[in-house]
Coordinates of C-alpha atoms in Angstrom, one line a residue:
M25 CA -118.5 9.8 98.6
A26 CA -122.0 10.7 98.9
S27 CA -121.8 13.5 96.4
R28 CA -120.2 11.1 93.9
L29 CA -123.1 8.7 94.3
A30 CA -125.5 11.5 94.1
A31 CA -124.1 12.5 90.8
K32 CA -123.5 9.3 89.4
L33 CA -127.4 8.6 89.9
G34 CA -128.6 12.1 89.0
W35 CA -130.1 12.5 92.4
H36 CA -130.6 15.5 95.3
L37 CA -127.8 15.5 97.9
L38 CA -128.3 16.2 101.5
D39 CA -124.9 17.0 103.8
S40 CA -126.9 17.0 107.2
G41 CA -123.7 17.8 108.9
A42 CA -123.5 21.1 106.9
L43 CA -126.7 22.3 108.7
Y44 CA -125.5 21.5 112.2
R45 CA -122.1 23.3 111.3
V46 CA -124.1 26.3 110.4
V47 CA -125.8 26.6 113.5
G48 CA -122.5 26.0 115.3
L49 CA -120.7 28.5 113.2
I50 CA -123.6 31.4 114.0
A51 CA -123.5 30.2 117.9
L52 CA -119.6 30.8 117.7
R53 CA -119.8 34.2 116.2
R54 CA -122.4 35.5 118.2
G55 CA -121.4 34.2 121.6
I56 CA -124.2 32.1 122.4
D57 CA -124.1 29.8 125.3
F58 CA -123.9 26.2 124.2
D59 CA -125.8 25.2 127.0
D60 CA -128.7 27.5 126.2
A61 CA -130.7 25.0 124.0
E62 CA -133.7 27.3 123.2
S63 CA -131.4 29.9 121.7
L64 CA -129.6 27.4 119.5
A65 CA -132.8 26.0 118.4
D66 CA -133.9 29.6 117.8
T67 CA -130.8 30.0 115.7
A68 CA -131.5 26.7 113.8
R69 CA -135.1 27.7 113.0
K70 CA -134.2 31.4 112.0
A71 CA -131.0 30.6 109.8
D72 CA -131.7 30.7 106.0
I73 CA -129.8 27.8 104.7
G74 CA -129.3 27.2 101.1
F75 CA -127.3 24.8 99.1
K76 CA -126.0 25.0 95.5
E77 CA -123.6 22.6 93.4
A78 CA -120.2 23.6 92.8
A79 CA -119.6 23.6 89.2
G80 CA -116.2 22.6 88.3
A81 CA -115.2 22.2 92.0
E82 CA -111.4 21.7 92.4
A83 CA -110.1 18.5 94.1
G84 CA -110.2 18.8 97.7
A85 CA -113.1 21.3 97.6
S86 CA -116.5 20.8 98.8
P87 CA -118.8 19.5 96.0
I88 CA -121.6 22.0 97.2
R89 CA -121.4 25.5 98.3
V90 CA -123.1 26.4 101.7
F91 CA -125.0 29.9 102.0
V92 CA -126.4 31.4 105.2
N93 CA -128.4 34.3 104.9
G94 CA -127.2 34.6 101.2
I95 CA -123.4 34.5 102.1
D96 CA -121.5 31.9 101.0
E97 CA -120.1 30.3 104.3
T98 CA -118.6 27.3 103.0
A99 CA -114.9 27.6 103.8
A100 CA -116.1 28.9 107.4
I101 CA -118.1 26.0 108.3
R102 CA -115.8 23.5 106.9
S103 CA -112.9 24.9 109.2
A104 CA -111.5 23.1 112.2
E105 CA -112.6 25.8 114.6
V106 CA -116.1 24.7 113.8
E107 CA -115.8 21.0 114.6
Q108 CA -116.7 21.0 118.3
P109 CA -119.3 23.8 118.1
A110 CA -121.1 21.5 115.2
S111 CA -120.9 18.4 117.4
R112 CA -122.0 20.3 120.6
V113 CA -125.3 21.6 118.7
A114 CA -126.0 18.3 117.2
A115 CA -126.4 16.8 120.7
V116 CA -129.1 19.2 121.6
P117 CA -132.5 17.8 121.1
A118 CA -134.3 21.1 120.4
V119 CA -131.9 21.7 117.6
R120 CA -132.2 18.3 116.1
E121 CA -135.9 18.9 116.3
A122 CA -135.8 22.4 114.6
L123 CA -133.8 21.0 111.5
F124 CA -135.9 17.7 111.0
A125 CA -138.3 19.6 108.9
T126 CA -135.4 21.0 106.9
Q127 CA -133.9 17.9 106.1
Q128 CA -137.0 16.5 105.0
T129 CA -137.6 18.9 102.3
F130 CA -134.6 17.5 100.5
R131 CA -136.6 14.4 99.8
R132 CA -137.9 14.7 96.2
P133 CA -137.7 12.9 92.9
P134 CA -135.9 11.5 91.6
G135 CA -134.4 10.5 94.7
L136 CA -131.9 11.3 97.5
V137 CA -128.6 10.6 98.7
A138 CA -128.5 11.8 102.4
D139 CA -125.1 12.0 104.3
G140 CA -125.5 12.1 108.1
R141 CA -125.0 10.3 111.3
D142 CA -128.7 9.4 111.8
M143 CA -130.0 9.5 108.4
G144 CA -130.8 5.8 108.3
T145 CA -132.4 5.4 111.8
V146 CA -133.9 8.7 112.2
V147 CA -134.8 10.9 109.5
F148 CA -135.0 8.8 106.7
P149 CA -135.8 5.3 108.3
D150 CA -137.7 4.0 105.3
A151 CA -134.8 4.3 102.9
R152 CA -134.3 1.5 100.3
L153 CA -130.6 1.4 101.1
K154 CA -128.6 2.4 104.2
V155 CA -124.9 2.4 104.4
F156 CA -123.2 2.7 107.7
L157 CA -119.5 4.0 106.8
T158 CA -116.8 3.4 109.2
A159 CA -113.1 3.3 109.7
S160 CA -110.4 3.5 112.3
V161 CA -109.9 6.7 114.5
D162 CA -106.4 6.9 112.9
A163 CA -107.6 6.7 109.3
R164 CA -110.1 9.3 110.1
A165 CA -108.3 11.6 111.9
R166 CA -105.5 11.1 109.0
R167 CA -108.2 12.0 105.9
R168 CA -109.5 15.2 108.0
F169 CA -105.9 16.2 108.4
E170 CA -105.2 16.0 104.7
Q171 CA -108.9 17.3 103.8
L172 CA -108.0 20.7 106.2
K173 CA -104.4 21.0 104.6
D174 CA -105.6 20.6 101.2
R175 CA -108.4 23.3 101.7
G176 CA -105.9 25.6 103.5
A177 CA -108.7 25.6 106.3
S178 CA -105.8 25.8 109.1
G179 CA -102.8 28.1 108.4
S180 CA -100.8 25.6 110.8
L181 CA -101.3 22.8 108.3
R182 CA -99.1 24.8 105.8
A183 CA -95.5 23.8 106.1
P184 CA -93.1 26.6 106.2
S185 CA -90.1 26.7 103.6
G186 CA -86.3 26.7 104.5
S187 CA -85.1 26.1 108.0
E188 CA -88.5 26.0 109.6
H189 CA -89.2 22.6 108.0
E190 CA -88.3 20.8 111.6
N191 CA -90.5 23.4 113.5
A192 CA -93.3 22.7 110.6
A193 CA -93.3 19.1 111.2
K194 CA -93.5 19.1 114.5
S195 CA -96.4 21.4 114.1
R196 CA -98.1 19.2 111.8
D197 CA -97.7 16.2 114.5
A198 CA -99.4 18.3 116.8
E199 CA -102.1 19.1 114.6
F200 CA -102.6 15.6 113.6
T201 CA -102.9 14.8 117.5
A202 CA -105.4 17.4 118.2
I203 CA -107.8 16.3 115.3
R204 CA -107.5 12.9 116.5
A205 CA -108.3 13.7 120.0
S206 CA -111.2 15.9 118.6
T207 CA -112.5 12.9 116.3
E208 CA -112.4 10.4 119.5
A209 CA -114.2 13.0 121.6
R210 CA -116.8 13.6 118.9
D211 CA -117.6 10.0 118.5
E212 CA -118.1 9.4 122.2
R213 CA -120.3 12.8 122.4
D214 CA -122.4 11.2 119.3
R215 CA -122.7 7.8 120.8
T216 CA -123.7 8.6 123.9
R217 CA -126.3 11.5 123.2
P218 CA -130.0 11.0 124.4
V219 CA -131.5 11.7 120.8
S220 CA -130.3 10.3 117.6
P221 CA -127.3 8.7 119.2
L222 CA -124.7 7.2 116.6
L223 CA -125.3 3.8 115.7
P224 CA -126.1 1.6 112.5
A225 CA -129.6 1.0 111.5
P226 CA -130.6 -2.9 111.8
D227 CA -131.2 -3.2 107.9
A228 CA -127.7 -0.9 107.1
V229 CA -124.7 -2.4 105.5
T230 CA -121.6 -1.7 107.4
I231 CA -118.6 -0.9 105.4
D232 CA -115.3 -0.4 107.0
S233 CA -113.3 1.7 104.7
T234 CA -110.0 1.9 106.8
E235 CA -108.1 0.1 104.3
M236 CA -110.1 1.2 101.3
S237 CA -109.7 4.3 99.0
I238 CA -112.7 6.7 98.0
D239 CA -113.0 4.8 94.6
D240 CA -113.0 1.4 96.3
V241 CA -116.0 2.7 98.6
M242 CA -117.7 3.8 95.7
A243 CA -117.3 0.8 93.8
A244 CA -118.9 -1.3 97.0
V245 CA -122.0 1.3 97.4
W246 CA -122.7 1.4 93.8
A247 CA -123.0 -2.2 93.5
L248 CA -125.3 -2.3 96.4
A249 CA -127.5 0.4 94.7
H250 CA -127.4 -1.6 91.7
E251 CA -128.6 -4.8 93.8
R252 CA -131.7 -2.7 94.9
G253 CA -132.6 -1.3 91.4
L254 CA -131.8 2.2 92.3
G255 CA -131.3 4.7 89.6
S256 CA -131.9 2.2 86.7

């Protein structure tokens, strides 16, 4: 939704979650202890992270490509294996401090659509429009499940053929259960972390998208942007 809005406004896009996913991915690959705050912060400071718009991206594909030290790591950072590492490093104050300046550099004319759990409370507290987008745990887990399946990010999400359909169905059920549990764990970790906890800004507009399609959400947010004279 954020990428759609940025495209319609002709503004820049910041996917702040991608930054933490990069740090989580690097830490995972290098075997860095997730309790070693200084090493994680050093990783965040030294990582050369770049974004490029994906021209003609297919349905289900990421609207932007994420490059780490010159290598396209878009698929890697979106994999299910990076979910928990990203959430863990995001809870480290030193990492958030290291990435704060990076996020600020995205704020430039003609405007910015920033996607992230602390965009309206910490990173851009003076934003002209803040939307706290939420949905039930089941709805978000189901969307994540379908997203991973569409991207082919997890082999276990691809259903086998022939006589293995029944086992495949059980495997998909187990996969969904794991994703749901991971979503709940991430929410709890983000709500209770001491720095930049997950909560709506006092002046944010909350939209519960549980029963809404992405087109419905886009229409609602576009109406809010229009009311505030953004992009006009």
